[in-house]
Every structure is written in structure tokens, then in C-alpha cells.
Amino acid sequence: MNVLVTGANGQLGRDIVAACTAAGDEVIAADHTRLDVTDRDSVLAALTTLRPDVAVHCAAWTAVDACESDPDRAWATNALAVRWMADGCRRAGTHLVHISTDYVFNGEQEEPYTEWDVPDPLGVYGRSKLGGEIEAGPDATIVRTSWVCGEHGSNMLKTVLRLSAEMDSLAFVDDQRGHPSFTADMAPLIRQLGLDRRPGIHHVTNQGAVSWYEFAREVVASAGRDPEMVRPIATADLQPPRPAPRPANSVLDNAALRLGGLPLLDDFRVPLHRLVRTLLG
Ligand SMILES: NC(=O)c1ccc[n+]([C@@H]2O[C@H](COP(=O)([O-])OP(=O)(O)OC[C@H]3O[C@@H](n4cnc5c(N)ncnc54)[C@H](OP(=O)(O)O)[C@@H]3O)[C@@H](O)[C@H]2O)c1
């Protein structure tokens, strides 16, 4: 199939391009310099000229704290740009795969969130991403993921690896829980959802719910360092406090996959060890 990937130089975009290429697809890797998704004319021209079978929309403004101080940029990139993508896809007969986030939820629910729980984002980033889901429309595949880690770009796994090599003691919050999700695992499944043109929301994460504190300990241990160097703190004790509130419970039940007979991704520790080995050489 022919696949257009937006945000192709981002953490997830890089691995979507790799997964599609490995599967033999013809891939148009559109990074930010090649396609600015906030430019309506460029988006419509790209889609109606290239007419890909599937567009995987990975482009987003993901700087959660910065979104709080520049909401217009967040709305333009994370919501309105999806309107251009959906319009272009409709005109070109392209199936849209839109990537979204756990931050659409407020995190107050005790249980994992299913695709049918009601979103209630806490901050500008989550609100703008929820706007993007609405713009993608009912025919699109919407993939919500969480705590994304990949080989390319910056993420919490890389931060923990770096800090644990530089410092004797690290503190991570123990009152925010989620499913760490690895782009190399997610990418082939996201490609398959697009190939199948499956409409609706799909939670796609690795399995195994942990706090950031527990996640950091796994990373430190995987790197052959002492996990006791990581100590738990509360979000309220973070100094300086972060501008954007985070959901305390980010755990996404992959119910649409599970109940739809699709395979779930591995426990996060499997790709975690693989990625640590790759990064440490
Ligand atoms: N990271 C996470 O933990 C996480 C969690 C849940 C969901 N998600 C979602 O997963 C998707 C992929 O995230 P990621 O972690 O791969 O983020 P990322 O590494 O920040 O990648 C996003 C890419 O979008 C590009 N971009 C930003 N504005 C653009 C524009 N106007 N036009 C075209 N490209 C633009 C960025 O390019 P520049 O850097 O050059 O601007 C970047 O390469 C996003 O939809 C995100 O909301 C991420």
C-alpha cells in the first residue's frame, strides 16, 4: 500500500516509516520541513496529489507544558490541522489514522480507561488533542497511546538512562500510573489498523501498569545499575511544579483490541530491555 506519514521525523513517525517500509509499502515520509500540517493548502495538495491509501498522522505539538502558554499553537497543530488532514483524506479516498493520547482523560477514575469512557482533559495539550479526535471523524482510525518511548527523539527512558549515569540518586513520582508504550511494538499494529481501515478509537499501549517511579527502577535495573538509587516522591513535591497538570491514572485498557480479537502488545518490560540494550550498545 501507499502510506503518507506526517511528523515522520518524530519518535513514533520514525518507527511507523520503518514498519511500513519493512512491510513493503511505498512510504512518503513527510517531516515538518516537508509538510507543515497547519498549512491547509499544503495538506490538501499533498493528499490530493499523492492519493495515498493510508495517512498516518503522527505530527503534533507534544510539548505538554509549553502548550499551556501558547494555546493557539496547540489548537492549530493538534486540532485544526486534523481538520485539514480529514478533509484531504476524504477528497483523496485516503484512510486516516490519527494518533491521540491518554491526556484526554482527567485520571480520576480508579479503573483503567476504556475507549468508551468520557474524556475530560486537564490541560491545553489534552484539550487540543481531544479536538483533534473530533476533527478526525468517525471513519478514521484513532489510536490513543501513552508514555511513548522509542529509539529516536527524547523520552523518559532516555532521560532515566542519562540521569542514572550522572547522579547517585533520582526521584520520580509514584502517584501517576500508566502503560509505557514502545514505538517499535506499536508501529506494525498501527499499520495493520490502517491497512484494515478499522474505524473508531483504539487504545494501543504495551501492557503492565506502573508508576513513573516503578518505570524508572525498571530502566535503571535493565541498565545494570542499582534500582535503589531511585526514590519515590509525590507529584505535589515536584520542584518547580510543572505548568500542565498530568492525569494520575493514565492506564488505558486496550479494550477495542482485546474484545475485537486483535493481539495485545507485550508487557512493557520486553521492549524496554531491548531498547536499553540498543541504546547502551
Ligand atoms: N510522547 C508521548 O509520550 C505521547 C503520549 C501519548 C500520545 N502521544 C501522541 O503520539 C504522537 C506522536 O508523538 P511523538 O512522541 O512521536 O512526538 P514527537 O517526537 O514530538 O513527534 C511529533 C512530530 O510532529 C512534528 N510537528 C510538530 N508540528 C508540526 C507541524 N505543524 N507540521 C508538521 N509536523 C509537525 C514535530 O516536528 P518538529 O519537532 O520539527 O516540530 C515532530 O517531528 C502524537 O500525536 C502525540 O500526541 C505521544
PDB file of C-alpha atoms in Angstrom, residues 8 10 38 47 55 74 84 87 99 108 130-131 142 176 195 240 250-251 255 263:
ATOM      1  CA  ALA A   8       7.829  11.447  10.032  1.00  0.00           C
ATOM      2  CA  GLY A  10       9.238  12.313  15.330  1.00  0.00           C
ATOM      3  CA  THR A  38      -1.085  23.658   9.878  1.00  0.00           C
ATOM      4  CA  LEU A  47      -3.169  14.348  -0.164  1.00  0.00           C
ATOM      5  CA  ALA A  55      -2.238   8.578   6.002  1.00  0.00           C
ATOM      6  CA  ALA A  74      -1.688  23.838  20.363  1.00  0.00           C
ATOM      7  CA  TRP A  84      -7.217  19.687   7.095  1.00  0.00           C
ATOM      8  CA  ASP A  87     -10.730  16.915   4.600  1.00  0.00           C
ATOM      9  CA  ILE A  99      -2.669   9.385  16.842  1.00  0.00           C
ATOM     10  CA  GLU A 108      -9.564  10.483  38.431  1.00  0.00           C
ATOM     11  CA  LEU A 130      -9.353  15.799  22.050  1.00  0.00           C
ATOM     12  CA  GLY A 131     -10.244  18.471  19.483  1.00  0.00           C
ATOM     13  CA  ILE A 142      -7.987   6.888  16.202  1.00  0.00           C
ATOM     14  CA  GLN A 176       0.980   8.834  38.352  1.00  0.00           C
ATOM     15  CA  LEU A 195      -4.498  -1.356   6.283  1.00  0.00           C
ATOM     16  CA  PRO A 240       9.464  23.529  40.333  1.00  0.00           C
ATOM     17  CA  SER A 250      -3.237   7.176  32.625  1.00  0.00           C
ATOM     18  CA  VAL A 251      -3.799   3.442  32.313  1.00  0.00           C
ATOM     19  CA  ALA A 255     -10.454  -2.949  25.145  1.00  0.00           C
ATOM     20  CA  PRO A 263      -3.364  -9.286  19.718  1.00  0.00           C
TER      21      PRO A 263
END
